[in-house]
């Protein structure tokens, strides 16, 4: 398994380029990955992906594609051309869409890892039922992960609560886990949370961490403390 500094993905949840680049610059040499999500990407487009890569980071482009297979395949090809190394799609787009995403990625000159989002962590049983899904969130996560796996997907994003279940069902999958809070950190709006050490112990490969790093008085020190916590958890 990679060095702990290569297992932390800092979430660049900013509305524009300037604060994002300032935040990333503070973490150079400490961690390897940055996650660019919809807020920043919609504002800045592919330019921000290059900017972050030029600072020496690998980019996880978290745009959660969900459309007809042909459209998703095209979006994956375009996103792969930015050099982003991880991309997200919604598992609920179905087997044909997932296979199209996986095939488009595999055919790229620099294939990114496709990660399927199963059930959004903002969905509870009532929200799921309102969309016509009778299964519990936990059952639905399992079902969608198995379906995505059958379509060739080998990576997943899930909350800390589901990581052990997905890990048990798919031992070789790549698991990317948000909702991480170091002991003593503010939880914010996250509900299903885990510490870095416990998420790694449950089977997480990568931890997505936003506010506990970005809003720390000293982001570099906060990131380094998490790197050290993961190193201790593994030894
Ligand atoms: O600040 P915080 O550590 O909560 O940020 C977590 C990041 O992971 C945010 O970018 C959030 O959108 C993302 N995320 C999440 N839960 C998911 C998927 C993504 O918190 N299920």
Coordinates of C-alpha atoms and ligand atoms in Angstrom, one line a residue:
X1 CA 0.0 0.0 0.0
X2 CA 1.1 3.5 -0.8
X3 CA 2.7 5.8 1.7
X4 CA 0.2 7.6 4.0
X5 CA 0.9 10.9 2.3
X6 CA -0.4 9.4 -1.0
X7 CA -3.6 8.2 0.6
X8 CA -5.0 11.6 1.6
X9 CA -7.1 13.5 -0.9
X10 CA -7.7 17.1 0.1
X11 CA -11.1 18.5 -1.1
X12 CA -10.7 21.9 -2.9
X13 CA -14.2 23.1 -2.1
X14 CA -13.7 26.7 -3.3
X15 CA -15.7 28.9 -5.6
X16 CA -12.8 30.1 -7.7
X17 CA -9.2 29.6 -8.7
X18 CA -7.4 32.0 -6.4
X19 CA -8.4 30.5 -3.0
X20 CA -8.0 27.0 -4.4
X21 CA -4.5 27.6 -5.6
X22 CA -3.5 29.3 -2.4
X23 CA -4.9 26.3 -0.4
X24 CA -3.2 23.7 -2.6
X25 CA 0.2 25.6 -2.4
X26 CA 0.2 25.2 1.4
X27 CA 0.0 21.4 1.0
X28 CA 2.8 20.9 -1.6
X29 CA 5.2 18.3 -0.4
X30 CA 2.9 17.0 2.3
X31 CA 0.2 15.2 0.4
X32 CA -0.2 14.0 -3.2
X33 CA -3.9 14.3 -4.1
X34 CA -6.4 17.1 -4.6
X35 CA -10.1 16.6 -5.3
X36 CA -11.8 19.1 -7.7
X37 CA -15.6 19.0 -7.4
X38 CA -18.5 20.7 -9.2
X39 CA -18.3 24.1 -7.5
X40 CA -14.7 24.8 -8.6
X41 CA -14.9 23.0 -11.9
X42 CA -18.0 24.7 -13.1
X43 CA -16.3 28.1 -12.3
X44 CA -12.9 27.4 -13.8
X45 CA -13.1 24.4 -16.2
X46 CA -10.1 22.3 -17.3
X47 CA -7.7 25.1 -16.6
X48 CA -8.0 24.5 -12.8
X49 CA -7.1 20.8 -13.4
X50 CA -3.9 21.8 -15.2
X51 CA -3.1 24.4 -12.5
X52 CA -3.3 21.9 -9.7
X53 CA -1.3 19.3 -11.6
X54 CA 1.4 22.0 -12.3
X55 CA 1.7 22.4 -8.5
X56 CA 2.7 18.7 -8.5
X57 CA -0.6 17.1 -7.4
X58 CA -2.6 14.2 -8.8
X59 CA -6.2 15.2 -9.4
X60 CA -9.4 13.4 -8.5
X61 CA -12.1 15.0 -10.7
X62 CA -15.3 14.5 -8.8
X63 CA -18.1 15.4 -11.3
X64 CA -20.4 12.4 -10.6
X65 CA -21.5 11.7 -14.2
X66 CA -25.0 10.3 -14.7
X67 CA -26.4 10.5 -18.2
X68 CA -27.1 8.2 -21.1
X69 CA -24.2 5.8 -21.8
X70 CA -23.0 7.6 -25.0
X71 CA -22.9 11.0 -23.2
X72 CA -21.1 9.6 -20.2
X73 CA -18.5 7.8 -22.3
X74 CA -17.8 11.1 -24.1
X75 CA -17.5 13.0 -20.8
X76 CA -15.1 10.3 -19.4
X77 CA -12.9 10.7 -22.6
X78 CA -12.8 14.4 -22.2
X79 CA -12.1 14.3 -18.5
X80 CA -9.4 11.6 -19.0
X81 CA -7.7 13.9 -21.4
X82 CA -7.1 16.5 -18.6
X83 CA -4.8 14.0 -16.9
X84 CA -7.1 13.5 -13.9
X85 CA -6.4 10.2 -12.3
X86 CA -9.7 9.4 -10.7
X87 CA -13.3 10.2 -12.0
X88 CA -16.7 9.6 -10.4
X89 CA -19.9 8.3 -12.0
X90 CA -23.2 7.5 -10.3
X91 CA -23.8 3.7 -10.0
X92 CA -27.5 4.4 -10.3
X93 CA -26.9 5.2 -14.0
X94 CA -27.1 1.4 -14.5
X95 CA -24.9 -1.3 -15.9
X96 CA -24.8 -0.1 -19.5
X97 CA -23.8 3.4 -18.5
X98 CA -21.1 2.0 -16.1
X99 CA -19.7 -0.3 -18.7
X100 CA -19.5 2.6 -21.2
X101 CA -17.7 4.8 -18.6
X102 CA -15.2 2.0 -17.8
X103 CA -14.6 1.2 -21.5
X104 CA -14.0 4.9 -22.3
X105 CA -11.6 5.2 -19.5
X106 CA -9.7 2.1 -20.4
X107 CA -9.4 3.3 -24.0
X108 CA -7.8 6.6 -22.9
X109 CA -4.0 7.1 -23.4
X110 CA -3.8 7.7 -19.6
X111 CA -6.7 5.7 -18.1
X112 CA -8.2 7.2 -15.0
X113 CA -9.7 5.1 -12.3
X114 CA -13.5 5.2 -12.5
X115 CA -15.1 5.4 -9.0
X116 CA -18.8 4.6 -8.7
X117 CA -20.8 6.6 -6.1
X118 CA -23.4 4.2 -4.7
X119 CA -26.0 6.0 -2.5
X120 CA -25.2 9.6 -1.7
X121 CA -24.6 10.0 2.0
X122 CA -27.2 12.7 2.1
X123 CA -29.9 10.0 1.2
X124 CA -31.6 8.3 4.1
X125 CA -34.3 5.6 4.0
X126 CA -37.1 8.3 3.5
X127 CA -35.2 10.1 0.7
X128 CA -34.5 6.7 -1.0
X129 CA -38.1 5.6 -0.7
X130 CA -39.3 9.0 -2.2
X131 CA -37.3 8.0 -5.4
X132 CA -39.1 4.6 -5.5
X133 CA -36.3 2.5 -3.9
X134 CA -37.8 0.3 -1.1
X135 CA -34.4 -1.1 0.0
X136 CA -32.6 0.4 3.0
X137 CA -29.6 2.6 2.2
X138 CA -27.2 -0.2 3.3
X139 CA -28.9 -2.8 1.1
X140 CA -28.9 -0.4 -1.8
X141 CA -25.2 0.3 -1.4
X142 CA -24.5 -3.4 -1.6
X143 CA -26.7 -4.0 -4.6
X144 CA -25.3 -1.0 -6.5
X145 CA -21.7 -1.9 -5.7
X146 CA -22.2 -5.5 -6.9
X147 CA -23.9 -4.3 -10.1
X148 CA -21.1 -1.8 -10.8
X149 CA -18.5 -4.4 -10.1
X150 CA -20.3 -6.6 -12.7
X151 CA -19.9 -3.8 -15.2
X152 CA -16.2 -3.7 -14.7
X153 CA -16.0 -0.9 -12.1
X154 CA -13.2 -1.5 -9.6
X155 CA -13.5 1.6 -7.4
X156 CA -16.1 3.1 -5.1
X157 CA -16.8 6.1 -3.0
X158 CA -18.7 5.4 0.2
X159 CA -19.2 6.7 3.7
X160 CA -17.1 5.2 6.5
X161 CA -20.2 3.2 7.5
X162 CA -20.2 1.2 4.3
X163 CA -16.5 0.7 3.8
X164 CA -16.3 -2.6 5.6
X165 CA -19.2 -4.0 3.7
X166 CA -17.9 -3.0 0.3
X167 CA -14.4 -4.2 1.3
X168 CA -15.7 -7.6 2.3
X169 CA -17.6 -8.0 -1.0
X170 CA -14.9 -6.6 -3.2
X171 CA -11.5 -7.2 -1.6
X172 CA -9.5 -5.8 -4.6
X173 CA -11.5 -2.7 -5.2
X174 CA -10.2 0.8 -4.6
X175 CA -12.2 2.5 -1.8
X176 CA -12.2 6.3 -1.5
X177 CA -13.8 7.5 1.7
X178 CA -15.1 11.0 2.7
X179 CA -16.7 11.9 6.0
X180 CA -13.3 11.8 7.8
X181 CA -12.8 13.7 11.0
X182 CA -9.6 13.5 13.1
X183 CA -10.4 13.0 16.8
X184 CA -11.5 16.4 18.2
X185 CA -12.2 18.0 14.9
X186 CA -15.5 19.8 14.2
X187 CA -18.0 17.5 12.4
X188 CA -19.7 20.3 10.4
X189 CA -22.6 18.8 8.4
X190 CA -21.1 15.3 8.2
X191 CA -23.0 12.7 10.1
X192 CA -21.6 9.3 9.2
X193 CA -18.0 10.0 10.1
X194 CA -14.8 8.1 11.1
X195 CA -11.3 9.0 12.2
X196 CA -8.5 8.6 9.6
X197 CA -7.2 5.6 11.6
X198 CA -10.5 3.8 11.9
X199 CA -11.4 4.3 8.2
X200 CA -8.1 2.9 7.2
X201 CA -8.5 0.0 9.6
X202 CA -12.0 -0.7 8.1
X203 CA -10.5 -1.0 4.6
X204 CA -10.3 2.5 3.1
X205 CA -7.5 3.1 0.5
X206 CA -7.9 6.8 0.2
X207 CA -9.4 9.4 2.6
X208 CA -11.1 12.5 1.2
X209 CA -10.7 15.3 3.7
X210 CA -11.9 18.9 3.3
X211 CA -12.5 21.2 6.2
X212 CA -10.3 19.5 8.8
X213 CA -7.4 20.5 6.6
X214 CA -8.5 23.5 4.7
X215 CA -10.0 25.4 7.6
X216 CA -7.2 24.5 10.1
X217 CA -5.2 27.5 11.3
X218 CA -2.2 25.6 9.8
X219 CA -3.3 23.4 7.0
X220 CA 0.1 21.9 6.4
X221 CA 0.4 20.9 10.1
X222 CA -3.2 19.4 10.0
X223 CA -2.4 17.4 6.9
X224 CA 0.9 16.2 8.4
X225 CA -0.9 15.1 11.6
X226 CA -3.3 13.0 9.5
X227 CA -0.4 11.4 7.6
X228 CA 1.2 10.5 10.9
X229 CA -2.1 9.1 12.3
X230 CA -2.4 6.8 9.3
X231 CA 1.2 5.7 9.6
X232 CA 0.6 4.8 13.2
X233 CA -2.7 3.0 12.4
X234 CA -0.9 0.7 10.0
X235 CA 2.2 -0.1 12.1
Ligands
LIG1 O1 -15.1 19.2 4.5 P1 -15.3 17.7 4.4 O2 -14.1 16.9 4.9 O3 -16.6 17.3 5.0 O4 -15.3 17.4 2.8 C1 -15.6 16.2 2.3 C2 -15.6 16.2 0.8 O5 -16.1 15.0 0.3 C3 -16.5 17.3 0.2 O6 -15.9 17.7 -1.1 C4 -17.8 16.5 -0.1 O7 -18.6 17.1 -1.1 C5 -17.2 15.2 -0.5 N1 -18.2 14.1 -0.3 C6 -18.8 13.7 0.9 N2 -19.6 12.7 1.0 C7 -19.8 11.9 -0.1 C8 -19.2 12.2 -1.3 C9 -18.4 13.3 -1.4 O8 -18.6 14.4 1.9 N3 -20.6 10.9 0.0

